[in-house]
Amino acid sequence: MKSLNRVILKLSGEALSGDKKSGYDDVIIENISKQVKEIISKGIQVGIVIGGGNYWRGRSNNNIDRTKADQIGMLATIMNCIYVSEIFRSVGIMTNILTPFECGSMTKLFSKDRANKYFEKGMVVFFAGGTGHPYFSTDTGIVLRAIELDADTILLAKAIDGIYDSDPKINPNAKKYKEISIQEVVEKKLGVIDMTASVMCMENKMPLIVFGLNEENSIVNALSGKISGTVVTV
Ligand code: UDP
């Protein structure tokens, strides 16, 4: 496995709330913070993108204008990053939160130079607010940041433990891929990340590691190649 110097980790909003389905499960978040601390102690730079599904998803709220619904979704991702960043700080991790639009004193405006400066200082950098545009998702947000910041891989920590050939909740015989090319993910429309994000990964040769957040030490293990999830090659 290629040595990894910079990774961007995606946590879905839903994963943060565990069985509660909304808000935060502190046990889960503290567990993530300990694993991230271990990873940065090895000199690996870590960026984090968090979804907003534990509060709000623009596309699920058809009663209001989609652009406005997506704006609420982007704000939800910022709330999540502020919360998780504070938990990280409580275990001694230095953090900073960057957003693609101004949020006053709550976050700092994203730029590549600023992100690089924080990474070099050993900080965990949160990329909140997605792309800053409606009709996108935090999946596209993470791929965009990973590409422009030359990350070595994207880590997708999910409620499900890898990529399957069909939905294992519906099909008990669904088969999990140990390895699959991004081309196949796109062609088979496997939906591990949304289609726009998959195509961006394919065009820009950005690999992914997909694994279950609930498995013990799964983020650390994914980085050392000990995963029971799926490696997406480019
Ligand atoms: N969102 C957006 N543009 C972006 C990223 C996110 O409009 O670039 C909004 C969109 O409404 C989305 C919500 O933020 O539904 C939460 O993000 P996402 O659905 O990716 O969260 P997840 O499902 O991963 O928790």
Coordinates of C-alpha atoms in Angstrom, one line a residue, residues 1 35 155-165 168 174-180 208-232:
M1 CA 0.0 0.0 0.0
Q35 CA -8.5 7.3 16.4
L155 CA -11.7 7.7 3.7
L156 CA -15.4 7.1 3.7
A157 CA -16.6 6.0 7.1
K158 CA -20.2 4.8 6.7
A159 CA -23.0 3.1 8.5
I160 CA -22.5 0.2 6.1
D161 CA -19.2 -1.7 6.0
G162 CA -18.2 -1.4 2.4
I163 CA -19.5 -1.5 -1.2
Y164 CA -21.9 -4.3 -2.1
D165 CA -23.2 -5.4 -5.5
P168 CA -27.6 -5.8 1.7
A174 CA -25.5 -9.2 -1.6
K175 CA -21.8 -9.6 -2.2
K176 CA -19.2 -7.2 -0.7
Y177 CA -16.4 -6.0 -2.9
K178 CA -12.9 -6.2 -1.4
E179 CA -11.5 -4.1 -4.2
I180 CA -13.3 -2.4 -7.2
L208 CA -11.3 5.9 -1.9
I209 CA -11.3 3.5 1.1
V210 CA -14.9 2.6 2.2
F211 CA -15.5 1.0 5.6
G212 CA -17.9 0.8 8.5
L213 CA -17.5 3.4 11.2
N214 CA -19.0 1.1 13.8
E215 CA -16.2 -1.4 13.6
E216 CA -13.6 -1.1 16.3
N217 CA -10.7 1.1 15.3
S218 CA -11.8 1.0 11.7
I219 CA -10.3 4.4 10.7
V220 CA -6.9 3.5 12.0
N221 CA -7.1 0.1 10.5
A222 CA -8.2 1.4 7.1
L223 CA -5.0 3.5 7.0
S224 CA -2.8 0.5 7.7
G225 CA -4.4 -1.6 5.0
K226 CA -6.2 -3.8 7.6
I227 CA -9.7 -3.2 6.4
S228 CA -12.7 -5.4 6.0
G229 CA -14.3 -2.8 3.8
T230 CA -13.7 -1.9 0.1
V231 CA -10.8 -0.3 -1.6
V232 CA -11.7 1.8 -4.7

